[in-house]
Amino acid sequence: MSNNYRNGHSKKTVKTQHGEVTIDVSRDRNGEYEPSIISKYSRNADGMEEKILSLYSCGMSQRDISEQIKNLYDVEISPELISKISEKITSDVADWQNRPLKVNASWIK
């Protein structure tokens, strides 16, 4: 049985493509916890944005994405940050949804 327990969290500011973001990073009493997405000494979150956009493109809501990131990586991200990240592809999604469809003449009988 381990005597290592959670011991709160610390705040960390990371740089993203959309500016600086403050996140809460969990810690444990023995200092053995190692974050998965943004390592202890990293200040850059480029890879996280791609993961968030991937989940968003699969149809997940912003709150569901926030919960998934928390459950998988123990990093808290607000739905507002997810909204800010997903806004960069919103116009691309709208363009794709409103594109003209090509009709194959062999389909029409």
mmCIF file of N, CA and C in Angstrom:
data_model
loop_
_atom_site.group_PDB
_atom_site.id
_atom_site.type_symbol
_atom_site.label_atom_id
_atom_site.label_comp_id
_atom_site.label_asym_id
_atom_site.label_seq_id
_atom_site.Cartn_x
_atom_site.Cartn_y
_atom_site.Cartn_z
ATOM 1 N N MET A 1 0.837 -1.181 0.000
ATOM 2 C CA MET A 1 0.000 0.000 0.000
ATOM 3 C C MET A 1 0.882 1.245 0.000
ATOM 4 N N SER A 2 0.548 2.180 -0.870
ATOM 5 C CA SER A 2 1.345 3.393 -1.029
ATOM 6 C C SER A 2 0.822 4.499 -0.121
ATOM 7 N N ASN A 3 1.713 5.295 0.408
ATOM 8 C CA ASN A 3 1.330 6.441 1.216
ATOM 9 C C ASN A 3 1.350 7.726 0.406
ATOM 10 N N ASN A 4 1.370 7.576 -0.903
ATOM 11 C CA ASN A 4 1.394 8.733 -1.780
ATOM 12 C C ASN A 4 -0.033 9.136 -2.122
ATOM 13 N N TYR A 5 -0.402 10.352 -1.839
ATOM 14 C CA TYR A 5 -1.750 10.841 -2.084
ATOM 15 C C TYR A 5 -1.692 12.134 -2.880
ATOM 16 N N ARG A 6 -2.841 12.499 -3.453
ATOM 17 C CA ARG A 6 -2.919 13.787 -4.131
ATOM 18 C C ARG A 6 -2.639 14.893 -3.132
ATOM 19 N N ASN A 7 -2.022 15.938 -3.638
ATOM 20 C CA ASN A 7 -1.672 17.044 -2.763
ATOM 21 C C ASN A 7 -1.995 18.368 -3.458
ATOM 22 N N GLY A 8 -3.222 18.483 -3.943
ATOM 23 C CA GLY A 8 -3.652 19.722 -4.574
ATOM 24 C C GLY A 8 -3.167 19.856 -5.996
ATOM 25 N N HIS A 9 -3.007 21.091 -6.425
ATOM 26 C CA HIS A 9 -2.545 21.367 -7.777
ATOM 27 C C HIS A 9 -1.775 22.678 -7.789
ATOM 28 N N SER A 10 -1.056 22.856 -8.862
ATOM 29 C CA SER A 10 -0.353 24.121 -9.050
ATOM 30 C C SER A 10 -0.796 24.719 -10.378
ATOM 31 N N LYS A 11 -0.688 26.021 -10.489
ATOM 32 C CA LYS A 11 -1.060 26.714 -11.720
ATOM 33 C C LYS A 11 0.160 26.795 -12.621
ATOM 34 N N LYS A 12 -0.102 26.677 -13.920
ATOM 35 C CA LYS A 12 0.971 26.729 -14.904
ATOM 36 C C LYS A 12 0.454 27.487 -16.123
ATOM 37 N N THR A 13 1.232 28.401 -16.640
ATOM 38 C CA THR A 13 0.860 29.141 -17.836
ATOM 39 C C THR A 13 1.575 28.524 -19.024
ATOM 40 N N VAL A 14 0.796 28.121 -20.038
ATOM 41 C CA VAL A 14 1.361 27.526 -21.247
ATOM 42 C C VAL A 14 1.007 28.384 -22.446
ATOM 43 N N LYS A 15 1.866 28.326 -23.442
ATOM 44 C CA LYS A 15 1.638 29.082 -24.672
ATOM 45 C C LYS A 15 0.938 28.181 -25.679
ATOM 46 N N THR A 16 -0.117 28.698 -26.283
ATOM 47 C CA THR A 16 -0.826 27.988 -27.339
ATOM 48 C C THR A 16 -0.855 28.884 -28.565
ATOM 49 N N GLN A 17 -1.441 28.385 -29.622
ATOM 50 C CA GLN A 17 -1.574 29.183 -30.835
ATOM 51 C C GLN A 17 -2.505 30.366 -30.616
ATOM 52 N N HIS A 18 -3.317 30.324 -29.578
ATOM 53 C CA HIS A 18 -4.285 31.380 -29.296
ATOM 54 C C HIS A 18 -3.872 32.261 -28.132
ATOM 55 N N GLY A 19 -2.643 32.187 -27.719
ATOM 56 C CA GLY A 19 -2.157 33.004 -26.618
ATOM 57 C C GLY A 19 -1.847 32.156 -25.395
ATOM 58 N N GLU A 20 -1.595 32.817 -24.284
ATOM 59 C CA GLU A 20 -1.253 32.114 -23.044
ATOM 60 C C GLU A 20 -2.515 31.647 -22.331
ATOM 61 N N VAL A 21 -2.439 30.455 -21.741
ATOM 62 C CA VAL A 21 -3.548 29.847 -21.025
ATOM 63 C C VAL A 21 -3.020 29.332 -19.695
ATOM 64 N N THR A 22 -3.781 29.539 -18.629
ATOM 65 C CA THR A 22 -3.402 29.023 -17.317
ATOM 66 C C THR A 22 -4.154 27.723 -17.064
ATOM 67 N N ILE A 23 -3.421 26.676 -16.687
ATOM 68 C CA ILE A 23 -4.032 25.383 -16.390
ATOM 69 C C ILE A 23 -3.682 24.967 -14.961
ATOM 70 N N ASP A 24 -4.478 24.045 -14.414
ATOM 71 C CA ASP A 24 -4.201 23.461 -13.100
ATOM 72 C C ASP A 24 -3.528 22.111 -13.318
ATOM 73 N N VAL A 25 -2.375 21.906 -12.714
ATOM 74 C CA VAL A 25 -1.643 20.651 -12.830
ATOM 75 C C VAL A 25 -1.663 19.961 -11.465
ATOM 76 N N SER A 26 -2.196 18.740 -11.445
ATOM 77 C CA SER A 26 -2.265 17.991 -10.190
ATOM 78 C C SER A 26 -0.870 17.656 -9.689
ATOM 79 N N ARG A 27 -0.765 17.459 -8.398
ATOM 80 C CA ARG A 27 0.506 17.031 -7.820
ATOM 81 C C ARG A 27 0.213 16.002 -6.726
ATOM 82 N N ASP A 28 1.236 15.243 -6.386
ATOM 83 C CA ASP A 28 1.112 14.269 -5.306
ATOM 84 C C ASP A 28 2.185 14.534 -4.258
ATOM 85 N N ARG A 29 2.044 13.914 -3.114
ATOM 86 C CA ARG A 29 2.945 14.186 -1.996
ATOM 87 C C ARG A 29 4.387 13.788 -2.274
ATOM 88 N N ASN A 30 4.575 12.704 -3.024
ATOM 89 C CA ASN A 30 5.934 12.222 -3.287
ATOM 90 C C ASN A 30 6.547 12.827 -4.542
ATOM 91 N N GLY A 31 5.799 13.639 -5.269
ATOM 92 C CA GLY A 31 6.318 14.247 -6.492
ATOM 93 C C GLY A 31 6.517 13.257 -7.624
ATOM 94 N N GLU A 32 5.750 12.165 -7.626
ATOM 95 C CA GLU A 32 5.906 11.129 -8.640
ATOM 96 C C GLU A 32 4.965 11.312 -9.830
ATOM 97 N N TYR A 33 3.955 12.176 -9.697
ATOM 98 C CA TYR A 33 2.988 12.350 -10.777
ATOM 99 C C TYR A 33 3.647 13.018 -11.970
ATOM 100 N N GLU A 34 3.445 12.445 -13.157
ATOM 101 C CA GLU A 34 3.996 12.991 -14.395
ATOM 102 C C GLU A 34 2.847 13.244 -15.367
ATOM 103 N N PRO A 35 2.527 14.506 -15.657
ATOM 104 C CA PRO A 35 1.453 14.811 -16.605
ATOM 105 C C PRO A 35 1.737 14.220 -17.986
ATOM 106 N N SER A 36 0.666 13.849 -18.709
ATOM 107 C CA SER A 36 0.826 13.174 -19.992
ATOM 108 C C SER A 36 0.907 14.111 -21.187
ATOM 109 N N ILE A 37 0.071 15.123 -21.233
ATOM 110 C CA ILE A 37 0.028 15.986 -22.416
ATOM 111 C C ILE A 37 1.096 17.056 -22.354
ATOM 112 N N ILE A 38 1.137 17.799 -21.286
ATOM 113 C CA ILE A 38 2.121 18.860 -21.121
ATOM 114 C C ILE A 38 3.017 18.444 -19.964
ATOM 115 N N SER A 39 4.241 18.062 -20.274
ATOM 116 C CA SER A 39 5.128 17.558 -19.226
ATOM 117 C C SER A 39 5.451 18.641 -18.204
ATOM 118 N N LYS A 40 6.049 18.248 -17.109
ATOM 119 C CA LYS A 40 6.282 19.148 -15.977
ATOM 120 C C LYS A 40 6.956 20.454 -16.353
ATOM 121 N N TYR A 41 7.941 20.430 -17.198
ATOM 122 C CA TYR A 41 8.716 21.642 -17.472
ATOM 123 C C TYR A 41 8.398 22.260 -18.835
ATOM 124 N N SER A 42 7.434 21.687 -19.528
ATOM 125 C CA SER A 42 7.054 22.203 -20.838
ATOM 126 C C SER A 42 6.120 23.396 -20.676
ATOM 127 N N ARG A 43 6.244 24.350 -21.560
ATOM 128 C CA ARG A 43 5.389 25.542 -21.551
ATOM 129 C C ARG A 43 4.651 25.698 -22.870
ATOM 130 N N ASN A 44 4.576 24.631 -23.670
ATOM 131 C CA ASN A 44 3.966 24.708 -24.982
ATOM 132 C C ASN A 44 2.902 23.620 -25.111
ATOM 133 N N ALA A 45 1.707 23.983 -25.596
ATOM 134 C CA ALA A 45 0.594 23.039 -25.671
ATOM 135 C C ALA A 45 0.142 22.803 -27.103
ATOM 136 N N ASP A 46 1.061 22.801 -28.059
ATOM 137 C CA ASP A 46 0.674 22.640 -29.457
ATOM 138 C C ASP A 46 -0.072 21.332 -29.720
ATOM 139 N N GLY A 47 0.367 20.228 -29.167
ATOM 140 C CA GLY A 47 -0.263 18.935 -29.422
ATOM 141 C C GLY A 47 -1.659 18.818 -28.860
ATOM 142 N N MET A 48 -1.944 19.529 -27.788
ATOM 143 C CA MET A 48 -3.255 19.434 -27.157
ATOM 144 C C MET A 48 -4.336 20.012 -28.063
ATOM 145 N N GLU A 49 -4.020 21.069 -28.782
ATOM 146 C CA GLU A 49 -5.014 21.679 -29.654
ATOM 147 C C GLU A 49 -5.473 20.707 -30.733
ATOM 148 N N GLU A 50 -4.548 19.943 -31.292
ATOM 149 C CA GLU A 50 -4.923 18.955 -32.311
ATOM 150 C C GLU A 50 -5.832 17.887 -31.725
ATOM 151 N N LYS A 51 -5.554 17.454 -30.499
ATOM 152 C CA LYS A 51 -6.411 16.461 -29.853
ATOM 153 C C LYS A 51 -7.819 17.012 -29.623
ATOM 154 N N ILE A 52 -7.903 18.256 -29.171
ATOM 155 C CA ILE A 52 -9.197 18.889 -28.923
ATOM 156 C C ILE A 52 -9.965 19.032 -30.229
ATOM 157 N N LEU A 53 -9.289 19.478 -31.301
ATOM 158 C CA LEU A 53 -9.961 19.627 -32.589
ATOM 159 C C LEU A 53 -10.415 18.275 -33.133
ATOM 160 N N SER A 54 -9.644 17.247 -32.887
ATOM 161 C CA SER A 54 -10.027 15.908 -33.331
ATOM 162 C C SER A 54 -11.300 15.446 -32.631
ATOM 163 N N LEU A 55 -11.374 15.633 -31.320
ATOM 164 C CA LEU A 55 -12.589 15.261 -30.576
ATOM 165 C C LEU A 55 -13.778 16.107 -31.017
ATOM 166 N N TYR A 56 -13.537 17.391 -31.259
ATOM 167 C CA TYR A 56 -14.606 18.294 -31.706
ATOM 168 C C TYR A 56 -15.129 17.868 -33.077
ATOM 169 N N SER A 57 -14.211 17.468 -33.963
ATOM 170 C CA SER A 57 -14.620 17.052 -35.302
ATOM 171 C C SER A 57 -15.415 15.750 -35.284
ATOM 172 N N CYS A 58 -15.289 14.983 -34.216
ATOM 173 C CA CYS A 58 -16.072 13.752 -34.072
ATOM 174 C C CYS A 58 -17.467 14.023 -33.510
ATOM 175 N N GLY A 59 -17.757 15.301 -33.230
ATOM 176 C CA GLY A 59 -19.097 15.661 -32.779
ATOM 177 C C GLY A 59 -19.259 15.788 -31.275
ATOM 178 N N MET A 60 -18.175 15.742 -30.524
ATOM 179 C CA MET A 60 -18.288 15.867 -29.071
ATOM 180 C C MET A 60 -18.560 17.314 -28.684
ATOM 181 N N SER A 61 -19.343 17.503 -27.626
ATOM 182 C CA SER A 61 -19.615 18.854 -27.135
ATOM 183 C C SER A 61 -18.387 19.387 -26.398
ATOM 184 N N GLN A 62 -18.376 20.697 -26.190
ATOM 185 C CA GLN A 62 -17.239 21.312 -25.509
ATOM 186 C C GLN A 62 -17.102 20.804 -24.081
ATOM 187 N N ARG A 63 -18.218 20.621 -23.404
ATOM 188 C CA ARG A 63 -18.155 20.099 -22.027
ATOM 189 C C ARG A 63 -17.692 18.645 -21.997
ATOM 190 N N ASP A 64 -18.135 17.837 -22.993
ATOM 191 C CA ASP A 64 -17.680 16.450 -23.059
ATOM 192 C C ASP A 64 -16.174 16.369 -23.315
ATOM 193 N N ILE A 65 -15.678 17.238 -24.177
ATOM 194 C CA ILE A 65 -14.235 17.264 -24.452
ATOM 195 C C ILE A 65 -13.477 17.639 -23.192
ATOM 196 N N SER A 66 -13.973 18.635 -22.474
ATOM 197 C CA SER A 66 -13.336 19.060 -21.225
ATOM 198 C C SER A 66 -13.266 17.900 -20.236
ATOM 199 N N GLU A 67 -14.359 17.139 -20.115
ATOM 200 C CA GLU A 67 -14.385 15.991 -19.205
ATOM 201 C C GLU A 67 -13.435 14.890 -19.671
ATOM 202 N N GLN A 68 -13.382 14.638 -20.997
ATOM 203 C CA GLN A 68 -12.477 13.613 -21.526
ATOM 204 C C GLN A 68 -11.018 13.950 -21.234
ATOM 205 N N ILE A 69 -10.637 15.203 -21.476
ATOM 206 C CA ILE A 69 -9.254 15.626 -21.214
ATOM 207 C C ILE A 69 -8.940 15.467 -19.727
ATOM 208 N N LYS A 70 -9.888 15.824 -18.855
ATOM 209 C CA LYS A 70 -9.694 15.698 -17.403
ATOM 210 C C LYS A 70 -9.525 14.232 -17.016
ATOM 211 N N ASN A 71 -10.402 13.352 -17.552
ATOM 212 C CA ASN A 71 -10.349 11.932 -17.202
ATOM 213 C C ASN A 71 -9.095 11.251 -17.738
ATOM 214 N N LEU A 72 -8.692 11.597 -18.960
ATOM 215 C CA LEU A 72 -7.551 10.929 -19.575
ATOM 216 C C LEU A 72 -6.206 11.446 -19.092
ATOM 217 N N TYR A 73 -6.099 12.781 -18.933
ATOM 218 C CA TYR A 73 -4.795 13.376 -18.686
ATOM 219 C C TYR A 73 -4.687 14.123 -17.365
ATOM 220 N N ASP A 74 -5.794 14.187 -16.626
ATOM 221 C CA ASP A 74 -5.829 14.889 -15.345
ATOM 222 C C ASP A 74 -5.413 16.356 -15.493
ATOM 223 N N VAL A 75 -5.851 16.979 -16.587
ATOM 224 C CA VAL A 75 -5.620 18.393 -16.846
ATOM 225 C C VAL A 75 -6.981 19.039 -17.027
ATOM 226 N N GLU A 76 -7.228 20.116 -16.301
ATOM 227 C CA GLU A 76 -8.515 20.791 -16.412
ATOM 228 C C GLU A 76 -8.455 21.878 -17.469
ATOM 229 N N ILE A 77 -9.374 21.782 -18.441
ATOM 230 C CA ILE A 77 -9.493 22.776 -19.502
ATOM 231 C C ILE A 77 -10.942 23.232 -19.516
ATOM 232 N N SER A 78 -11.144 24.515 -19.506
ATOM 233 C CA SER A 78 -12.506 25.035 -19.463
ATOM 234 C C SER A 78 -13.190 24.859 -20.816
ATOM 235 N N PRO A 79 -14.525 24.700 -20.804
ATOM 236 C CA PRO A 79 -15.269 24.661 -22.074
ATOM 237 C C PRO A 79 -15.059 25.941 -22.888
ATOM 238 N N GLU A 80 -14.801 27.056 -22.212
ATOM 239 C CA GLU A 80 -14.554 28.309 -22.924
ATOM 240 C C GLU A 80 -13.269 28.235 -23.745
ATOM 241 N N LEU A 81 -12.217 27.610 -23.196
ATOM 242 C CA LEU A 81 -10.970 27.453 -23.942
ATOM 243 C C LEU A 81 -11.193 26.532 -25.131
ATOM 244 N N ILE A 82 -11.952 25.469 -24.939
ATOM 245 C CA ILE A 82 -12.244 24.549 -26.035
ATOM 246 C C ILE A 82 -13.020 25.285 -27.128
ATOM 247 N N SER A 83 -13.941 26.143 -26.733
ATOM 248 C CA SER A 83 -14.689 26.945 -27.692
ATOM 249 C C SER A 83 -13.748 27.852 -28.478
ATOM 250 N N LYS A 84 -12.815 28.464 -27.783
ATOM 251 C CA LYS A 84 -11.852 29.361 -28.434
ATOM 252 C C LYS A 84 -10.995 28.596 -29.444
ATOM 253 N N ILE A 85 -10.577 27.396 -29.082
ATOM 254 C CA ILE A 85 -9.765 26.574 -29.980
ATOM 255 C C ILE A 85 -10.589 26.109 -31.174
ATOM 256 N N SER A 86 -11.825 25.683 -30.934
ATOM 257 C CA SER A 86 -12.657 25.159 -32.019
ATOM 258 C C SER A 86 -13.140 26.250 -32.973
ATOM 259 N N GLU A 87 -13.141 27.502 -32.533
ATOM 260 C CA GLU A 87 -13.567 28.599 -33.404
ATOM 261 C C GLU A 87 -12.684 28.737 -34.639
ATOM 262 N N LYS A 88 -11.440 28.304 -34.549
ATOM 263 C CA LYS A 88 -10.535 28.479 -35.684
ATOM 264 C C LYS A 88 -10.920 27.590 -36.861
ATOM 265 N N ILE A 89 -11.711 26.533 -36.643
ATOM 266 C CA ILE A 89 -12.140 25.696 -37.760
ATOM 267 C C ILE A 89 -13.619 25.869 -38.086
ATOM 268 N N THR A 90 -14.315 26.708 -37.346
ATOM 269 C CA THR A 90 -15.748 26.884 -37.560
ATOM 270 C C THR A 90 -16.059 27.340 -38.982
ATOM 271 N N SER A 91 -15.298 28.281 -39.514
ATOM 272 C CA SER A 91 -15.565 28.756 -40.873
ATOM 273 C C SER A 91 -15.289 27.656 -41.899
ATOM 274 N N ASP A 92 -14.257 26.835 -41.659
ATOM 275 C CA ASP A 92 -13.975 25.717 -42.570
ATOM 276 C C ASP A 92 -15.112 24.702 -42.562
ATOM 277 N N VAL A 93 -15.663 24.435 -41.376
ATOM 278 C CA VAL A 93 -16.776 23.496 -41.262
ATOM 279 C C VAL A 93 -17.997 24.045 -41.993
ATOM 280 N N ALA A 94 -18.288 25.329 -41.810
ATOM 281 C CA ALA A 94 -19.444 25.950 -42.479
ATOM 282 C C ALA A 94 -19.263 25.911 -43.996
ATOM 283 N N ASP A 95 -18.051 26.201 -44.484
ATOM 284 C CA ASP A 95 -17.783 26.138 -45.922
ATOM 285 C C ASP A 95 -18.005 24.734 -46.459
ATOM 286 N N TRP A 96 -17.535 23.735 -45.712
ATOM 287 C CA TRP A 96 -17.692 22.351 -46.143
ATOM 288 C C TRP A 96 -19.171 21.957 -46.163
ATOM 289 N N GLN A 97 -19.928 22.361 -45.145
ATOM 290 C CA GLN A 97 -21.348 22.021 -45.086
ATOM 291 C C GLN A 97 -22.144 22.686 -46.206
ATOM 292 N N ASN A 98 -21.726 23.859 -46.660
ATOM 293 C CA ASN A 98 -22.462 24.607 -47.684
ATOM 294 C C ASN A 98 -21.876 24.455 -49.082
ATOM 295 N N ARG A 99 -20.962 23.524 -49.267
ATOM 296 C CA ARG A 99 -20.339 23.341 -50.571
ATOM 297 C C ARG A 99 -21.360 22.774 -51.560
ATOM 298 N N PRO A 100 -21.199 23.102 -52.851
ATOM 299 C CA PRO A 100 -22.111 22.514 -53.840
ATOM 300 C C PRO A 100 -21.780 21.036 -54.029
ATOM 301 N N LEU A 101 -22.800 20.234 -54.124
ATOM 302 C CA LEU A 101 -22.597 18.803 -54.298
ATOM 303 C C LEU A 101 -22.521 18.477 -55.780
ATOM 304 N N LYS A 102 -21.619 17.598 -56.114
ATOM 305 C CA LYS A 102 -21.502 17.147 -57.498
ATOM 306 C C LYS A 102 -22.449 15.974 -57.678
ATOM 307 N N VAL A 103 -23.231 16.036 -58.725
ATOM 308 C CA VAL A 103 -24.181 14.960 -59.015
ATOM 309 C C VAL A 103 -23.636 14.148 -60.169
ATOM 310 N N ASN A 104 -23.559 12.862 -59.959
ATOM 311 C CA ASN A 104 -23.100 11.946 -61.000
ATOM 312 C C ASN A 104 -24.295 11.618 -61.880
ATOM 313 N N ALA A 105 -24.159 11.829 -63.176
ATOM 314 C CA ALA A 105 -25.267 11.607 -64.111
ATOM 315 C C ALA A 105 -25.756 10.166 -64.088
ATOM 316 N N SER A 106 -24.910 9.218 -63.753
ATOM 317 C CA SER A 106 -25.337 7.813 -63.735
ATOM 318 C C SER A 106 -26.271 7.524 -62.559
ATOM 319 N N TRP A 107 -26.310 8.412 -61.576
ATOM 320 C CA TRP A 107 -27.211 8.204 -60.439
ATOM 321 C C TRP A 107 -28.659 8.568 -60.797
ATOM 322 N N ILE A 108 -28.822 9.450 -61.776
ATOM 323 C CA ILE A 108 -30.157 9.930 -62.147
ATOM 324 C C ILE A 108 -30.748 8.993 -63.189
ATOM 325 N N LYS A 109 -31.927 8.499 -62.940
ATOM 326 C CA LYS A 109 -32.576 7.573 -63.889
ATOM 327 C C LYS A 109 -33.956 8.056 -64.220
#
